[in-house]
Amino acid sequence: MVKLTEEMKKSINEAVVFLGTASKDGIPNIAPMKALKVIDDDTVVICDNFMLKTLANIKENPTVSIATADCRENPFQYKGVAEYHTEGEWFEVAKEIDAQFNKVPNGAVVIKIKEVYNVKSGEDAGKLILKDE
């Protein structure tokens, strides 16, 4: 299990993030996400409000990537494995997240972070920072 730092959690919680997915055939998709929250040291919940290609990809291939919009202030890329929930504990968490936007989600994408990379420019760009052992 990785243990996200407070800076990493803040980078996800406070920015628009881009969720990258790919179909089982490797066709990529990327979409901006704002209705989300870091739940603990390695788990992010994203609300499914408008997912079409993203959700289809997650169901075919659960490996995902998250990058924050501002690489200067939030210099991280996260890679993990996603699960989709339309009921239960995770769906309730998504409903709480979406309440701030006066929405009810279609479901919850729960991502277990497995790797974190530096994306800040410079000689450490692209380097692995954390890895699930």
Tab-separated table of N, CA and C in Angstrom, residues 28-132:
chain	number	residue	atom	x	y	z
A	28	PRO	N	-7.125	5.182	-25.735
A	28	PRO	CA	-7.099	6.036	-24.545
A	28	PRO	C	-8.268	7.008	-24.476
A	29	ASN	N	-8.531	7.444	-23.262
A	29	ASN	CA	-9.520	8.482	-22.991
A	29	ASN	C	-9.018	9.261	-21.784
A	30	ILE	N	-9.249	10.557	-21.786
A	30	ILE	CA	-8.905	11.381	-20.634
A	30	ILE	C	-10.048	12.356	-20.403
A	31	ALA	N	-10.390	12.575	-19.131
A	31	ALA	CA	-11.516	13.446	-18.815
A	31	ALA	C	-11.240	14.207	-17.522
A	32	PRO	N	-11.631	15.489	-17.468
A	32	PRO	CA	-11.456	16.267	-16.238
A	32	PRO	C	-12.466	15.833	-15.191
A	33	MET	N	-12.035	15.866	-13.918
A	33	MET	CA	-12.881	15.469	-12.796
A	33	MET	C	-12.718	16.487	-11.658
A	34	LYS	N	-13.824	16.840	-11.033
A	34	LYS	CA	-13.754	17.745	-9.882
A	34	LYS	C	-14.476	17.169	-8.663
A	35	ALA	N	-15.487	16.343	-8.872
A	35	ALA	CA	-16.247	15.776	-7.754
A	35	ALA	C	-15.527	14.515	-7.273
A	36	LEU	N	-14.559	14.737	-6.377
A	36	LEU	CA	-13.729	13.642	-5.893
A	36	LEU	C	-13.168	13.963	-4.521
A	37	LYS	N	-12.580	12.931	-3.904
A	37	LYS	CA	-11.983	13.135	-2.583
A	37	LYS	C	-11.018	11.995	-2.280
A	38	VAL	N	-9.877	12.355	-1.664
A	38	VAL	CA	-8.976	11.347	-1.127
A	38	VAL	C	-9.591	10.861	0.179
A	39	ILE	N	-9.789	9.560	0.306
A	39	ILE	CA	-10.463	9.005	1.481
A	39	ILE	C	-9.474	8.584	2.555
A	40	ASP	N	-8.380	7.978	2.173
A	40	ASP	CA	-7.356	7.604	3.146
A	40	ASP	C	-5.997	7.674	2.460
A	41	ASP	N	-5.022	6.952	2.956
A	41	ASP	CA	-3.659	7.087	2.447
A	41	ASP	C	-3.444	6.572	1.032
A	42	ASP	N	-4.402	5.811	0.485
A	42	ASP	CA	-4.188	5.283	-0.860
A	42	ASP	C	-5.460	5.171	-1.690
A	43	THR	N	-6.554	5.794	-1.252
A	43	THR	CA	-7.843	5.619	-1.927
A	43	THR	C	-8.451	6.962	-2.325
A	44	VAL	N	-8.879	7.042	-3.587
A	44	VAL	CA	-9.561	8.221	-4.107
A	44	VAL	C	-10.937	7.778	-4.606
A	45	VAL	N	-11.965	8.556	-4.259
A	45	VAL	CA	-13.306	8.309	-4.781
A	45	VAL	C	-13.654	9.439	-5.733
A	46	ILE	N	-14.081	9.072	-6.953
A	46	ILE	CA	-14.522	10.033	-7.957
A	46	ILE	C	-15.979	9.748	-8.267
A	47	CYS	N	-16.790	10.796	-8.282
A	47	CYS	CA	-18.216	10.642	-8.576
A	47	CYS	C	-18.439	10.500	-10.075
A	48	ASP	N	-19.255	9.536	-10.434
A	48	ASP	CA	-19.657	9.379	-11.829
A	48	ASP	C	-20.882	10.241	-12.050
A	49	ASN	N	-20.664	11.399	-12.653
A	49	ASN	CA	-21.770	12.287	-12.988
A	49	ASN	C	-22.064	12.296	-14.485
A	50	PHE	N	-21.033	12.144	-15.297
A	50	PHE	CA	-21.201	12.235	-16.746
A	50	PHE	C	-20.331	11.241	-17.491
A	51	MET	N	-19.963	10.140	-16.893
A	51	MET	CA	-19.008	9.217	-17.510
A	51	MET	C	-19.664	8.332	-18.558
A	52	LEU	N	-19.110	8.363	-19.749
A	52	LEU	CA	-19.528	7.452	-20.816
A	52	LEU	C	-18.335	6.587	-21.212
A	53	LYS	N	-17.394	7.166	-21.969
A	53	LYS	CA	-16.205	6.421	-22.388
A	53	LYS	C	-15.359	6.025	-21.184
A	54	THR	N	-15.258	6.934	-20.211
A	54	THR	CA	-14.466	6.643	-19.017
A	54	THR	C	-14.984	5.400	-18.309
A	55	LEU	N	-16.292	5.343	-18.083
A	55	LEU	CA	-16.876	4.202	-17.391
A	55	LEU	C	-16.741	2.923	-18.215
A	56	ALA	N	-16.979	3.009	-19.511
A	56	ALA	CA	-16.820	1.828	-20.361
A	56	ALA	C	-15.387	1.307	-20.274
A	57	ASN	N	-14.420	2.203	-20.301
A	57	ASN	CA	-13.022	1.800	-20.203
A	57	ASN	C	-12.706	1.152	-18.860
A	58	ILE	N	-13.190	1.745	-17.773
A	58	ILE	CA	-12.925	1.187	-16.442
A	58	ILE	C	-13.488	-0.226	-16.326
A	59	LYS	N	-14.650	-0.436	-16.904
A	59	LYS	CA	-15.246	-1.782	-16.848
A	59	LYS	C	-14.433	-2.787	-17.670
A	60	GLU	N	-13.807	-2.331	-18.765
A	60	GLU	CA	-12.979	-3.201	-19.598
A	60	GLU	C	-11.558	-3.347	-19.071
A	61	ASN	N	-11.044	-2.262	-18.516
A	61	ASN	CA	-9.636	-2.209	-18.113
A	61	ASN	C	-9.529	-1.293	-16.895
A	62	PRO	N	-9.432	-1.844	-15.693
A	62	PRO	CA	-9.478	-1.020	-14.489
A	62	PRO	C	-8.202	-0.241	-14.164
A	63	THR	N	-7.162	-0.373	-14.956
A	63	THR	CA	-5.937	0.386	-14.709
A	63	THR	C	-6.144	1.828	-15.158
A	64	VAL	N	-5.907	2.781	-14.244
A	64	VAL	CA	-6.169	4.194	-14.531
A	64	VAL	C	-4.981	5.056	-14.121
A	65	SER	N	-5.019	6.302	-14.564
A	65	SER	CA	-4.013	7.290	-14.207
A	65	SER	C	-4.718	8.600	-13.898
A	66	ILE	N	-4.198	9.328	-12.912
A	66	ILE	CA	-4.724	10.643	-12.543
A	66	ILE	C	-3.568	11.630	-12.608
A	67	ALA	N	-3.811	12.788	-13.196
A	67	ALA	CA	-2.835	13.876	-13.184
A	67	ALA	C	-3.560	15.150	-12.801
A	68	THR	N	-2.883	16.006	-12.049
A	68	THR	CA	-3.486	17.270	-11.650
A	68	THR	C	-3.231	18.324	-12.714
A	69	ALA	N	-4.088	19.349	-12.727
A	69	ALA	CA	-4.051	20.361	-13.774
A	69	ALA	C	-2.842	21.284	-13.668
A	70	ASP	N	-2.329	21.506	-12.477
A	70	ASP	CA	-1.233	22.452	-12.273
A	70	ASP	C	0.027	21.696	-11.879
A	71	CYS	N	0.934	21.522	-12.819
A	71	CYS	CA	2.156	20.767	-12.549
A	71	CYS	C	3.177	21.541	-11.724
A	72	ARG	N	2.973	22.827	-11.542
A	72	ARG	CA	3.895	23.601	-10.700
A	72	ARG	C	3.542	23.453	-9.226
A	73	GLU	N	2.264	23.568	-8.915
A	73	GLU	CA	1.820	23.477	-7.527
A	73	GLU	C	1.461	22.057	-7.123
A	74	ASN	N	1.082	21.238	-8.079
A	74	ASN	CA	0.617	19.880	-7.810
A	74	ASN	C	1.361	18.907	-8.726
A	75	PRO	N	2.638	18.700	-8.469
A	75	PRO	CA	3.481	18.002	-9.442
A	75	PRO	C	3.453	16.475	-9.354
A	76	PHE	N	2.252	15.889	-9.455
A	76	PHE	CA	2.179	14.441	-9.305
A	76	PHE	C	1.287	13.788	-10.352
A	77	GLN	N	1.653	12.564	-10.687
A	77	GLN	CA	0.809	11.684	-11.487
A	77	GLN	C	0.602	10.429	-10.637
A	78	TYR	N	-0.625	9.953	-10.625
A	78	TYR	CA	-0.998	8.797	-9.805
A	78	TYR	C	-1.483	7.684	-10.716
A	79	LYS	N	-1.064	6.459	-10.443
A	79	LYS	CA	-1.535	5.310	-11.204
A	79	LYS	C	-2.139	4.311	-10.236
A	80	GLY	N	-3.250	3.700	-10.658
A	80	GLY	CA	-3.903	2.763	-9.759
A	80	GLY	C	-4.906	1.880	-10.466
A	81	VAL	N	-5.713	1.228	-9.637
A	81	VAL	CA	-6.724	0.297	-10.120
A	81	VAL	C	-8.087	0.773	-9.629
A	82	ALA	N	-9.054	0.829	-10.558
A	82	ALA	CA	-10.381	1.366	-10.256
A	82	ALA	C	-11.425	0.256	-10.125
A	83	GLU	N	-12.389	0.501	-9.254
A	83	GLU	CA	-13.596	-0.323	-9.139
A	83	GLU	C	-14.784	0.609	-9.233
A	84	TYR	N	-15.900	0.104	-9.738
A	84	TYR	CA	-17.105	0.916	-9.888
A	84	TYR	C	-18.198	0.385	-8.974
A	85	HIS	N	-18.851	1.304	-8.232
A	85	HIS	CA	-19.902	0.931	-7.280
A	85	HIS	C	-21.149	1.786	-7.493
A	86	THR	N	-22.308	1.137	-7.502
A	86	THR	CA	-23.588	1.867	-7.614
A	86	THR	C	-24.441	1.708	-6.360
A	87	GLU	N	-23.882	1.089	-5.343
A	87	GLU	CA	-24.568	0.964	-4.051
A	87	GLU	C	-23.515	0.669	-2.993
A	88	GLY	N	-23.952	0.702	-1.742
A	88	GLY	CA	-23.044	0.374	-0.654
A	88	GLY	C	-22.261	1.571	-0.140
A	89	GLU	N	-21.249	1.261	0.675
A	89	GLU	CA	-20.456	2.272	1.380
A	89	GLU	C	-19.823	3.286	0.436
A	90	TRP	N	-19.197	2.812	-0.642
A	90	TRP	CA	-18.513	3.733	-1.550
A	90	TRP	C	-19.487	4.638	-2.288
A	91	PHE	N	-20.653	4.105	-2.640
A	91	PHE	CA	-21.657	4.939	-3.292
A	91	PHE	C	-22.149	6.018	-2.324
A	92	GLU	N	-22.287	5.681	-1.044
A	92	GLU	CA	-22.691	6.672	-0.039
A	92	GLU	C	-21.638	7.768	0.094
A	93	VAL	N	-20.363	7.398	0.027
A	93	VAL	CA	-19.290	8.394	0.059
A	93	VAL	C	-19.415	9.330	-1.142
A	94	ALA	N	-19.661	8.761	-2.316
A	94	ALA	CA	-19.813	9.583	-3.525
A	94	ALA	C	-21.006	10.529	-3.390
A	95	LYS	N	-22.091	10.072	-2.805
A	95	LYS	CA	-23.252	10.942	-2.612
A	95	LYS	C	-22.903	12.114	-1.695
A	96	GLU	N	-22.105	11.867	-0.657
A	96	GLU	CA	-21.668	12.953	0.233
A	96	GLU	C	-20.799	13.957	-0.516
A	97	ILE	N	-19.906	13.465	-1.353
A	97	ILE	CA	-19.036	14.347	-2.143
A	97	ILE	C	-19.882	15.198	-3.085
A	98	ASP	N	-20.816	14.569	-3.770
A	98	ASP	CA	-21.632	15.266	-4.763
A	98	ASP	C	-22.642	16.229	-4.149
A	99	ALA	N	-22.946	16.076	-2.874
A	99	ALA	CA	-23.911	16.967	-2.225
A	99	ALA	C	-23.456	18.429	-2.310
A	100	GLN	N	-22.140	18.665	-2.290
A	100	GLN	CA	-21.633	20.042	-2.389
A	100	GLN	C	-21.918	20.666	-3.752
A	101	PHE	N	-22.195	19.833	-4.748
A	101	PHE	CA	-22.520	20.310	-6.090
A	101	PHE	C	-24.016	20.181	-6.390
A	102	ASN	N	-24.796	19.846	-5.357
A	102	ASN	CA	-26.236	19.631	-5.495
A	102	ASN	C	-26.558	18.593	-6.561
A	103	LYS	N	-25.810	17.499	-6.547
A	103	LYS	CA	-25.999	16.413	-7.502
A	103	LYS	C	-26.118	15.089	-6.766
A	104	VAL	N	-26.605	14.100	-7.468
A	104	VAL	CA	-26.584	12.713	-7.000
A	104	VAL	C	-25.840	11.916	-8.064
A	105	PRO	N	-24.767	11.234	-7.689
A	105	PRO	CA	-23.968	10.538	-8.697
A	105	PRO	C	-24.659	9.290	-9.234
A	106	ASN	N	-24.228	8.887	-10.400
A	106	ASN	CA	-24.672	7.616	-10.967
A	106	ASN	C	-23.944	6.445	-10.314
A	107	GLY	N	-22.739	6.729	-9.825
A	107	GLY	CA	-21.932	5.702	-9.191
A	107	GLY	C	-20.663	6.298	-8.623
A	108	ALA	N	-19.843	5.433	-8.044
A	108	ALA	CA	-18.577	5.844	-7.444
A	108	ALA	C	-17.442	5.058	-8.087
A	109	VAL	N	-16.435	5.772	-8.549
A	109	VAL	CA	-15.205	5.149	-9.025
A	109	VAL	C	-14.220	5.208	-7.858
A	110	VAL	N	-13.828	4.048	-7.377
A	110	VAL	CA	-12.911	3.954	-6.244
A	110	VAL	C	-11.561	3.499	-6.776
A	111	ILE	N	-10.556	4.346	-6.580
A	111	ILE	CA	-9.223	4.075	-7.116
A	111	ILE	C	-8.263	3.813	-5.971
A	112	LYS	N	-7.620	2.664	-6.024
A	112	LYS	CA	-6.526	2.338	-5.112
A	112	LYS	C	-5.233	2.752	-5.808
A	113	ILE	N	-4.547	3.738	-5.245
A	113	ILE	CA	-3.319	4.255	-5.829
A	113	ILE	C	-2.195	3.236	-5.613
A	114	LYS	N	-1.498	2.911	-6.685
A	114	LYS	CA	-0.404	1.940	-6.638
A	114	LYS	C	0.966	2.572	-6.858
A	115	GLU	N	1.000	3.704	-7.592
A	115	GLU	CA	2.260	4.381	-7.882
A	115	GLU	C	2.025	5.888	-7.951
A	116	VAL	N	3.062	6.645	-7.572
A	116	VAL	CA	3.025	8.100	-7.689
A	116	VAL	C	4.324	8.537	-8.365
A	117	TYR	N	4.182	9.437	-9.360
A	117	TYR	CA	5.322	9.938	-10.120
A	117	TYR	C	5.417	11.457	-9.992
A	118	ASN	N	6.631	11.967	-10.071
A	118	ASN	CA	6.884	13.406	-10.100
A	118	ASN	C	6.672	13.902	-11.525
A	119	VAL	N	5.899	14.961	-11.696
A	119	VAL	CA	5.746	15.552	-13.030
A	119	VAL	C	6.181	17.015	-13.067
A	120	LYS	N	6.833	17.449	-12.017
A	120	LYS	CA	7.382	18.807	-12.011
A	120	LYS	C	8.600	18.832	-12.931
A	121	SER	N	8.732	19.902	-13.726
A	121	SER	CA	9.847	19.974	-14.665
A	121	SER	C	11.177	19.961	-13.922
A	122	GLY	N	12.182	19.475	-14.593
A	122	GLY	CA	13.514	19.377	-13.999
A	122	GLY	C	14.054	17.979	-14.119
A	123	GLU	N	15.186	17.752	-13.509
A	123	GLU	CA	15.863	16.462	-13.686
A	123	GLU	C	15.128	15.295	-13.046
A	124	ASP	N	14.205	15.547	-12.104
A	124	ASP	CA	13.445	14.466	-11.477
A	124	ASP	C	12.098	14.211	-12.152
A	125	ALA	N	11.802	14.936	-13.232
A	125	ALA	CA	10.527	14.751	-13.935
A	125	ALA	C	10.367	13.309	-14.391
A	126	GLY	N	9.202	12.757	-14.116
A	126	GLY	CA	8.902	11.402	-14.532
A	126	GLY	C	9.385	10.322	-13.593
A	127	LYS	N	10.088	10.688	-12.540
A	127	LYS	CA	10.624	9.688	-11.623
A	127	LYS	C	9.542	9.151	-10.689
A	128	LEU	N	9.653	7.871	-10.393
A	128	LEU	CA	8.764	7.208	-9.454
A	128	LEU	C	9.057	7.717	-8.047
A	129	ILE	N	8.004	8.137	-7.322
A	129	ILE	CA	8.156	8.621	-5.950
A	129	ILE	C	7.709	7.560	-4.951
A	130	LEU	N	6.546	6.960	-5.192
A	130	LEU	CA	5.993	5.929	-4.306
A	130	LEU	C	5.530	4.739	-5.125
A	131	LYS	N	5.659	3.553	-4.549
A	131	LYS	CA	5.193	2.342	-5.233
A	131	LYS	C	4.631	1.376	-4.195
A	132	ASP	N	3.493	0.771	-4.537
A	132	ASP	CA	2.881	-0.253	-3.706
A	132	ASP	C	3.805	-1.472	-3.700
